[in-house]
């Protein structure tokens, strides 16, 4: 008699074993408008608040841009989803930009 053992690894199991870095980029150019920036900002904040943000799981960073890059925070700046989400909610739509 031969016994065969099969181990199945799903994508979520494989990804759960390694830390992940995610950078969010928000367009803050004048053509986007304040109201659309607010929608995107809220969307990113909601996504971040649902993630397992920690130094050993998921690290997040954010960059806004218009005519120039506007770094908001780096991967090592926040160690919880709540603090990163709060920072995103506090982004200010810039008024000194090009269209």
GROMACS .gro file of C-alpha atoms in nm, residues 10-92:
model
   83
   10UNK     CA    1  -0.378   2.895  -0.181
   11UNK     CA    2  -0.265   3.238  -0.297
   12UNK     CA    3  -0.386   3.397   0.026
   13UNK     CA    4  -0.183   3.152   0.234
   14UNK     CA    5   0.132   3.217   0.032
   15UNK     CA    6   0.089   3.596   0.051
   16UNK     CA    7   0.011   3.586   0.421
   17UNK     CA    8   0.360   3.450   0.489
   18UNK     CA    9   0.550   3.752   0.356
   19UNK     CA   10   0.529   4.122   0.440
   20UNK     CA   11   0.382   4.340   0.166
   21UNK     CA   12   0.448   4.705   0.080
   22UNK     CA   13   0.167   4.900  -0.089
   23UNK     CA   14   0.200   5.258  -0.210
   24UNK     CA   15  -0.110   5.462  -0.292
   25UNK     CA   16  -0.082   5.750  -0.537
   26UNK     CA   17  -0.347   6.023  -0.548
   27UNK     CA   18  -0.384   6.271  -0.833
   28UNK     CA   19  -0.419   6.619  -0.683
   29UNK     CA   20  -0.402   6.813  -1.009
   30UNK     CA   21  -0.649   7.093  -1.072
   31UNK     CA   22  -0.835   6.895  -1.338
   32UNK     CA   23  -0.933   6.637  -1.076
   33UNK     CA   24  -1.123   6.895  -0.866
   34UNK     CA   25  -1.160   6.903  -0.489
   35UNK     CA   26  -1.474   6.685  -0.487
   36UNK     CA   27  -1.312   6.406  -0.692
   37UNK     CA   28  -0.996   6.424  -0.482
   38UNK     CA   29  -1.215   6.382  -0.172
   39UNK     CA   30  -1.377   6.071  -0.325
   40UNK     CA   31  -1.037   5.915  -0.404
   41UNK     CA   32  -0.904   6.012  -0.061
   42UNK     CA   33  -1.200   5.846   0.110
   43UNK     CA   34  -1.161   5.534  -0.105
   44UNK     CA   35  -0.792   5.496  -0.019
   45UNK     CA   36  -0.861   5.560   0.349
   46UNK     CA   37  -1.132   5.290   0.351
   47UNK     CA   38  -0.898   5.040   0.183
   48UNK     CA   39  -0.615   5.114   0.426
   49UNK     CA   40  -0.844   5.084   0.728
   50UNK     CA   41  -0.936   4.731   0.617
   51UNK     CA   42  -0.573   4.614   0.589
   52UNK     CA   43  -0.354   4.446   0.849
   53UNK     CA   44  -0.107   4.736   0.867
   54UNK     CA   45   0.199   4.654   1.076
   55UNK     CA   46   0.575   4.635   1.026
   56UNK     CA   47   0.555   4.258   0.980
   57UNK     CA   48   0.241   4.234   0.764
   58UNK     CA   49   0.137   4.520   0.534
   59UNK     CA   50   0.321   4.850   0.519
   60UNK     CA   51   0.162   5.143   0.337
   61UNK     CA   52   0.296   5.465   0.188
   62UNK     CA   53   0.131   5.752   0.004
   63UNK     CA   54   0.230   5.997  -0.266
   64UNK     CA   55   0.010   6.273  -0.401
   65UNK     CA   56   0.101   6.462  -0.714
   66UNK     CA   57   0.005   6.754  -0.936
   67UNK     CA   58   0.280   6.936  -1.126
   68UNK     CA   59   0.528   6.800  -0.870
   69UNK     CA   60   0.540   6.488  -0.649
   70UNK     CA   61   0.403   6.542  -0.301
   71UNK     CA   62   0.524   6.264  -0.068
   72UNK     CA   63   0.281   6.229   0.221
   73UNK     CA   64   0.422   5.940   0.423
   74UNK     CA   65   0.664   5.649   0.387
   75UNK     CA   66   0.637   5.278   0.465
   76UNK     CA   67   0.790   5.311   0.811
   77UNK     CA   68   0.579   5.608   0.925
   78UNK     CA   69   0.272   5.418   1.052
   79UNK     CA   70   0.238   5.082   1.223
   80UNK     CA   71  -0.142   5.057   1.232
   81UNK     CA   72  -0.427   5.088   0.985
   82UNK     CA   73  -0.601   5.345   1.203
   83UNK     CA   74  -0.304   5.584   1.211
   84UNK     CA   75  -0.237   5.554   0.836
   85UNK     CA   76  -0.606   5.596   0.753
   86UNK     CA   77  -0.624   5.902   0.978
   87UNK     CA   78  -0.323   6.056   0.801
   88UNK     CA   79  -0.491   5.997   0.463
   89UNK     CA   80  -0.811   6.162   0.584
   90UNK     CA   81  -0.607   6.469   0.681
   91UNK     CA   82  -0.457   6.525   0.335
   92UNK     CA   83  -0.525   6.875   0.205
   0.00000   0.00000   0.00000
